[in-house]
Amino acid sequence: MKIILASPRGFCAGVNMAIETLDLSLQRFGAPVYVYHEIVHNRYVVERFRKQGAVFVDRLDEVPEGARLLFSAHGISPEIRAQAAARKLKAIDATCPLVTKVHLEALRFAKQGYTILLIGHSGHDEVVGTMGEAPDAFVLVESPEDVDRLEFSAGAKLAYLTQTTLSVDDANRIIARLKERFPQIVGPPKEDICYATQNRQEAVRAWAPQADVVLVLGSQNSSNSQRLAELAAECGVRAHLIDGPDDLDPAWFHGDETVLITAGASAPESVVEACVELLRGRFNATVESRTVREEDVYFPLPRELRVVAK
Ligand code: SF4
């Protein structure tokens, strides 16, 4: 067996920042630290923090008044921010700056009177937060067929934005259809799909065709991880999205395969290493690391923690 270990893979700058924020919050303030939604969409990460005293909630009335609350990497709507203030919660905002960028674009378009077509997945935390910036201005679009069903008068003021973790190819197809139907539509100055999502997809696109099996480390509710598995499948390769070594079924392999391994932006490197070790032990696998592009992006900690550090 030969393993191709794809790079970049795993944690992005936004996830690193969010995890460091929760680590530091637990160290400085002690447990419990409440977190609105999962800090990042990864079972291993969430379980580790749960054991250390993080309490993940989906509603703010589950948080005692005055407690410390962390907003996850996916961002929140102004309504949640206001609810937190009303409950006098000590909020720490670990929203990824690349998600905040989309929120600011949404506000700008809404202020200028645009109807905003948000390309994204219904119910995803990031989508809920972004649409909450201007609920009346947004229409969610999930597919080219959704675009075909839209009805606007000729010359309507339209803009589009996208979720940060989409498939680049799917988003481009939807944007092309939007431009075809509504030539007046405007978009963001710089595209919203983030560098980490793009780079991880580029690596899979480059090497999946040389593999017999693709393993994507990531949780089922991780949008960018799911897109990696879909992309591999589109390349005609068997793809498995797994949380970690416990989900890896040796029956998937004969032992002579080339296996491409990658990881979504919220999957820790430890689960990649554990899977590589398992395949090494079981199938005598050799490992070749390949890098499609270097990443050196870093996001500073939230203001609230920087102030405490003084
Ligand atoms: S995947 Fe992209 S948008 Fe999401 S946290 Fe990472 S860098 Fe930020």
Short mmCIF file of C-alpha atoms and ligand atoms in Angstrom, two decimals:
data_model
loop_
_atom_site.label_atom_id
_atom_site.label_comp_id
_atom_site.label_asym_id
_atom_site.label_seq_id
_atom_site.Cartn_x
_atom_site.Cartn_y
_atom_site.Cartn_z
CA MET A 1 0.00 0.00 0.00
CA LYS A 2 1.12 3.52 -0.75
CA ILE A 3 -0.23 6.53 1.15
CA ILE A 4 -0.18 9.98 -0.42
CA LEU A 5 -0.44 12.46 2.42
CA ALA A 6 -1.97 15.64 1.00
CA SER A 7 -0.94 19.08 2.19
CA PRO A 8 -2.38 21.54 3.11
CA ARG A 9 -4.76 19.50 5.25
CA GLY A 10 -6.36 19.87 8.67
CA PHE A 11 -6.56 22.94 10.85
CA CYS A 12 -6.88 26.32 9.13
CA ALA A 13 -6.02 29.66 10.71
CA GLY A 14 -9.63 30.26 11.84
CA VAL A 15 -9.87 26.89 13.57
CA ASN A 16 -6.45 27.33 15.20
CA MET A 17 -7.56 30.70 16.54
CA ALA A 18 -10.90 29.35 17.83
CA ILE A 19 -9.26 26.38 19.57
CA GLU A 20 -6.55 28.54 21.13
CA THR A 21 -9.26 30.93 22.31
CA LEU A 22 -11.17 28.17 24.08
CA ASP A 23 -7.98 26.64 25.52
CA LEU A 24 -6.91 30.01 26.91
CA SER A 25 -10.40 30.85 28.19
CA LEU A 26 -10.51 27.59 30.16
CA GLN A 27 -7.02 28.24 31.54
CA ARG A 28 -7.66 31.84 32.53
CA PHE A 29 -11.25 31.78 33.69
CA GLY A 30 -11.66 28.13 34.68
CA ALA A 31 -14.56 25.80 33.86
CA PRO A 32 -17.27 26.07 32.89
CA VAL A 33 -16.85 28.15 29.75
CA TYR A 34 -20.03 28.09 27.67
CA VAL A 35 -19.76 27.87 23.88
CA TYR A 36 -22.58 28.78 21.51
CA HIS A 37 -22.74 25.78 19.11
CA GLU A 38 -19.76 23.52 18.52
CA ILE A 39 -16.49 25.48 18.67
CA VAL A 40 -15.61 23.86 15.33
CA HIS A 41 -17.43 21.03 13.57
CA ASN A 42 -15.29 18.15 14.79
CA ARG A 43 -16.25 15.37 17.18
CA TYR A 44 -12.73 14.84 18.58
CA VAL A 45 -12.20 18.54 19.26
CA VAL A 46 -15.64 18.97 20.86
CA GLU A 47 -15.21 15.87 23.06
CA ARG A 48 -11.78 16.97 24.25
CA PHE A 49 -13.11 20.37 25.31
CA ARG A 50 -16.21 18.87 26.89
CA LYS A 51 -13.94 16.82 29.17
CA GLN A 52 -12.06 20.00 30.10
CA GLY A 53 -15.19 21.84 31.16
CA ALA A 54 -16.53 23.53 28.03
CA VAL A 55 -20.33 23.43 27.84
CA PHE A 56 -21.76 23.58 24.33
CA VAL A 57 -25.22 25.11 24.04
CA ASP A 58 -27.63 25.80 21.20
CA ARG A 59 -29.70 28.38 23.07
CA LEU A 60 -28.55 31.26 25.22
CA ASP A 61 -31.22 30.65 27.88
CA GLU A 62 -29.18 27.53 28.75
CA VAL A 63 -26.36 29.83 29.91
CA PRO A 64 -26.58 31.25 33.47
CA GLU A 65 -26.72 35.07 33.62
CA GLY A 66 -23.30 36.67 33.84
CA ALA A 67 -21.42 33.52 32.71
CA ARG A 68 -18.60 33.48 30.18
CA LEU A 69 -19.71 32.61 26.65
CA LEU A 70 -17.64 31.96 23.58
CA PHE A 71 -18.96 32.42 20.05
CA SER A 72 -17.66 29.70 17.71
CA ALA A 73 -15.62 30.09 14.49
CA HIS A 74 -18.78 30.04 12.35
CA GLY A 75 -20.06 33.43 13.50
CA ILE A 76 -23.37 34.60 14.93
CA SER A 77 -26.20 36.92 14.04
CA PRO A 78 -26.65 40.35 15.71
CA GLU A 79 -29.72 38.92 17.45
CA ILE A 80 -27.59 36.37 19.35
CA ARG A 81 -25.11 39.12 20.21
CA ALA A 82 -27.98 41.21 21.62
CA GLN A 83 -29.38 38.23 23.56
CA ALA A 84 -25.94 37.67 25.11
CA ALA A 85 -25.73 41.32 26.13
CA ALA A 86 -29.25 41.20 27.64
CA ARG A 87 -28.21 38.20 29.77
CA LYS A 88 -25.06 40.09 30.78
CA LEU A 89 -22.90 37.28 29.45
CA LYS A 90 -19.17 37.89 29.22
CA ALA A 91 -18.85 37.17 25.52
CA ILE A 92 -15.65 36.23 23.72
CA ASP A 93 -15.94 36.23 19.96
CA ALA A 94 -13.92 33.54 18.15
CA THR A 95 -15.62 34.14 14.79
CA CYS A 96 -13.17 33.53 11.93
CA PRO A 97 -12.22 36.89 10.36
CA LEU A 98 -13.03 35.44 6.92
CA VAL A 99 -16.61 34.82 8.08
CA THR A 100 -16.76 38.35 9.53
CA LYS A 101 -15.67 39.63 6.11
CA VAL A 102 -18.80 38.06 4.56
CA HIS A 103 -20.98 39.60 7.31
CA LEU A 104 -19.55 43.05 6.51
CA GLU A 105 -20.18 42.56 2.80
CA ALA A 106 -23.76 41.57 3.62
CA LEU A 107 -24.28 44.71 5.68
CA ARG A 108 -22.85 46.91 2.93
CA PHE A 109 -25.08 45.37 0.23
CA ALA A 110 -28.16 45.49 2.47
CA LYS A 111 -27.56 49.16 3.28
CA GLN A 112 -27.33 49.92 -0.45
CA GLY A 113 -30.73 48.30 -1.01
CA TYR A 114 -29.60 45.08 -2.68
CA THR A 115 -31.39 41.77 -2.41
CA ILE A 116 -28.61 39.34 -1.48
CA LEU A 117 -28.58 35.83 -2.87
CA LEU A 118 -26.53 33.79 -0.42
CA ILE A 119 -25.08 30.64 -1.93
CA GLY A 120 -24.83 28.15 0.92
CA HIS A 121 -26.31 25.23 2.83
CA SER A 122 -29.58 25.70 4.68
CA GLY A 123 -29.25 25.45 8.45
CA HIS A 124 -25.43 25.63 8.58
CA ASP A 125 -24.31 27.77 11.55
CA GLU A 126 -22.41 30.15 9.30
CA VAL A 127 -25.37 30.64 6.96
CA VAL A 128 -27.74 31.29 9.87
CA GLY A 129 -25.33 33.88 11.30
CA THR A 130 -24.71 35.65 7.98
CA MET A 131 -28.41 35.85 7.04
CA GLY A 132 -29.13 37.22 10.50
CA GLU A 133 -27.24 40.41 9.59
CA ALA A 134 -30.12 41.49 7.36
CA PRO A 135 -32.87 38.83 7.39
CA ASP A 136 -35.17 40.72 5.02
CA ALA A 137 -32.47 41.24 2.39
CA PHE A 138 -31.43 37.58 1.97
CA VAL A 139 -32.57 34.73 -0.25
CA LEU A 140 -30.74 31.40 0.18
CA VAL A 141 -29.66 29.62 -3.01
CA GLU A 142 -28.41 26.03 -2.77
CA SER A 143 -28.29 24.84 -6.39
CA PRO A 144 -28.56 25.98 -10.04
CA GLU A 145 -32.19 24.72 -9.91
CA ASP A 146 -32.88 27.17 -7.07
CA VAL A 147 -31.60 29.94 -9.37
CA ASP A 148 -34.05 28.85 -12.08
CA ARG A 149 -36.93 29.25 -9.63
CA LEU A 150 -36.03 32.83 -8.66
CA GLU A 151 -38.32 35.58 -9.85
CA PHE A 152 -37.12 39.18 -9.91
CA SER A 153 -38.12 42.09 -12.10
CA ALA A 154 -35.67 43.07 -14.81
CA GLY A 155 -33.17 45.49 -13.37
CA ALA A 156 -33.75 44.41 -9.74
CA LYS A 157 -30.81 45.32 -7.52
CA LEU A 158 -29.17 41.94 -6.87
CA ALA A 159 -25.93 40.84 -5.21
CA TYR A 160 -24.54 37.44 -4.33
CA LEU A 161 -22.33 36.19 -1.52
CA THR A 162 -21.21 32.68 -0.64
CA GLN A 163 -20.61 30.54 2.43
CA THR A 164 -16.85 30.23 3.04
CA THR A 165 -16.64 26.42 2.87
CA LEU A 166 -18.42 25.53 -0.37
CA SER A 167 -17.20 23.41 -3.25
CA VAL A 168 -15.44 25.89 -5.55
CA ASP A 169 -16.83 24.07 -8.62
CA ASP A 170 -20.43 24.00 -7.34
CA ALA A 171 -20.30 27.66 -6.35
CA ASN A 172 -18.93 28.62 -9.76
CA ARG A 173 -21.75 26.73 -11.47
CA ILE A 174 -24.36 28.56 -9.38
CA ILE A 175 -22.69 31.94 -9.90
CA ALA A 176 -22.54 31.33 -13.68
CA ARG A 177 -26.27 30.54 -13.69
CA LEU A 178 -27.01 33.66 -11.63
CA LYS A 179 -25.06 35.84 -14.07
CA GLU A 180 -26.81 34.23 -17.00
CA ARG A 181 -30.27 34.92 -15.56
CA PHE A 182 -29.49 38.26 -13.92
CA PRO A 183 -26.65 39.97 -15.82
CA GLN A 184 -26.88 43.02 -13.54
CA ILE A 185 -25.95 40.97 -10.42
CA VAL A 186 -22.88 42.10 -8.49
CA GLY A 187 -20.62 40.00 -6.27
CA PRO A 188 -18.08 40.51 -3.50
CA PRO A 189 -14.82 42.33 -4.42
CA LYS A 190 -12.88 39.17 -3.55
CA GLU A 191 -14.46 35.73 -3.45
CA ASP A 192 -15.83 34.46 -0.16
CA ILE A 193 -14.76 30.80 -0.31
CA CYS A 194 -11.77 30.88 2.01
CA TYR A 195 -8.14 30.07 1.20
CA ALA A 196 -8.19 26.92 3.40
CA THR A 197 -11.24 25.46 1.66
CA GLN A 198 -9.75 26.21 -1.76
CA ASN A 199 -6.31 24.79 -0.97
CA ARG A 200 -7.64 21.52 0.49
CA GLN A 201 -9.88 21.07 -2.56
CA GLU A 202 -7.01 21.86 -4.93
CA ALA A 203 -4.89 19.10 -3.34
CA VAL A 204 -7.68 16.52 -3.71
CA ARG A 205 -8.33 17.59 -7.29
CA ALA A 206 -4.61 17.19 -8.07
CA TRP A 207 -4.06 13.71 -6.58
CA ALA A 208 -7.37 11.89 -6.18
CA PRO A 209 -7.16 10.69 -9.80
CA GLN A 210 -3.90 8.86 -8.89
CA ALA A 211 -5.51 7.11 -5.91
CA ASP A 212 -7.72 4.03 -5.51
CA VAL A 213 -9.23 5.23 -2.24
CA VAL A 214 -9.45 8.66 -0.61
CA LEU A 215 -9.73 9.03 3.15
CA VAL A 216 -11.00 12.41 4.36
CA LEU A 217 -10.61 12.97 8.08
CA GLY A 218 -13.44 15.12 9.35
CA SER A 219 -16.88 15.01 10.93
CA GLN A 220 -20.11 14.47 9.03
CA ASN A 221 -21.35 17.95 9.96
CA SER A 222 -18.17 19.63 8.69
CA SER A 223 -19.08 21.37 5.44
CA ASN A 224 -15.55 21.69 4.06
CA SER A 225 -14.76 18.03 4.90
CA GLN A 226 -17.90 16.83 3.14
CA ARG A 227 -16.95 18.85 0.08
CA LEU A 228 -13.54 17.11 -0.02
CA ALA A 229 -15.18 13.67 0.03
CA GLU A 230 -17.64 14.73 -2.70
CA LEU A 231 -14.82 16.10 -4.82
CA ALA A 232 -12.90 12.82 -4.56
CA ALA A 233 -16.04 10.90 -5.55
CA GLU A 234 -16.50 13.25 -8.54
CA CYS A 235 -12.97 12.25 -9.61
CA GLY A 236 -14.30 8.68 -9.77
CA VAL A 237 -12.50 7.48 -6.64
CA ARG A 238 -13.93 5.67 -3.62
CA ALA A 239 -14.01 8.22 -0.80
CA HIS A 240 -14.66 7.79 2.93
CA LEU A 241 -15.31 10.68 5.31
CA ILE A 242 -14.29 9.45 8.76
CA ASP A 243 -13.79 11.05 12.18
CA GLY A 244 -10.76 8.96 13.05
CA PRO A 245 -9.11 5.53 13.14
CA ASP A 246 -12.10 3.88 14.88
CA ASP A 247 -14.19 4.47 11.76
CA LEU A 248 -11.57 3.05 9.42
CA ASP A 249 -12.67 -0.37 8.16
CA PRO A 250 -9.74 -2.56 7.02
CA ALA A 251 -12.18 -4.39 4.72
CA TRP A 252 -12.09 -1.32 2.46
CA PHE A 253 -8.60 -2.34 1.34
CA HIS A 254 -6.85 -5.33 -0.27
CA GLY A 255 -3.47 -3.95 0.73
CA ASP A 256 -2.07 -2.95 -2.66
CA GLU A 257 -3.92 0.36 -3.05
CA THR A 258 -2.74 3.93 -3.36
CA VAL A 259 -4.60 5.81 -0.62
CA LEU A 260 -4.85 9.60 -0.62
CA ILE A 261 -5.29 10.99 2.89
CA THR A 262 -6.45 14.51 3.62
CA ALA A 263 -8.31 16.26 6.43
CA GLY A 264 -10.93 18.98 6.62
CA ALA A 265 -10.11 22.34 8.21
CA SER A 266 -11.48 21.31 11.62
CA ALA A 267 -9.83 17.86 11.88
CA PRO A 268 -6.82 17.52 14.22
CA GLU A 269 -3.53 16.15 12.89
CA SER A 270 -3.57 13.45 15.61
CA VAL A 271 -6.40 11.59 13.84
CA VAL A 272 -4.50 11.73 10.53
CA GLU A 273 -1.40 10.29 12.24
CA ALA A 274 -3.44 7.56 13.92
CA CYS A 275 -4.93 6.48 10.57
CA VAL A 276 -1.52 6.49 8.88
CA GLU A 277 -0.12 4.34 11.71
CA LEU A 278 -3.03 1.93 11.44
CA LEU A 279 -2.49 1.46 7.69
CA ARG A 280 1.27 1.18 8.16
CA GLY A 281 0.83 -1.54 10.77
CA ARG A 282 -1.85 -3.45 8.93
CA PHE A 283 -0.77 -3.11 5.29
CA ASN A 284 2.90 -2.16 5.54
CA ALA A 285 2.04 1.15 3.86
CA THR A 286 4.70 3.59 2.69
CA VAL A 287 4.02 7.33 2.99
CA GLU A 288 4.71 10.08 0.48
CA SER A 289 3.92 13.68 1.51
CA ARG A 290 2.89 16.07 -1.25
CA THR A 291 2.25 19.80 -0.93
CA VAL A 292 0.13 21.65 -3.45
CA ARG A 293 0.69 25.04 -1.78
CA GLU A 294 2.24 26.42 1.42
CA GLU A 295 -0.01 28.18 3.96
CA ASP A 296 1.20 30.81 6.40
CA VAL A 297 -2.06 32.46 7.49
CA TYR A 298 -2.44 33.44 11.14
CA PHE A 299 -5.33 35.17 12.91
CA PRO A 300 -4.83 37.01 16.21
CA LEU A 301 -6.78 36.03 19.32
CA PRO A 302 -10.07 37.82 20.03
CA ARG A 303 -9.78 41.28 21.58
CA GLU A 304 -11.28 40.08 24.87
CA LEU A 305 -8.36 37.71 25.49
CA ARG A 306 -5.74 40.20 24.33
CA VAL A 307 -7.07 42.72 26.87
CA VAL A 308 -6.94 40.16 29.68
CA ALA A 309 -3.34 39.33 28.69
CA LYS A 310 -2.16 42.90 29.49
S1 SF4 B 1 -12.52 27.07 7.00
FE1 SF4 B 1 -12.00 29.11 6.27
S2 SF4 B 1 -13.68 30.43 6.95
FE2 SF4 B 1 -13.81 28.51 8.14
S3 SF4 B 1 -12.65 28.92 9.99
FE3 SF4 B 1 -11.20 28.04 8.52
S4 SF4 B 1 -10.25 29.84 7.49
FE4 SF4 B 1 -12.11 30.54 8.54
#
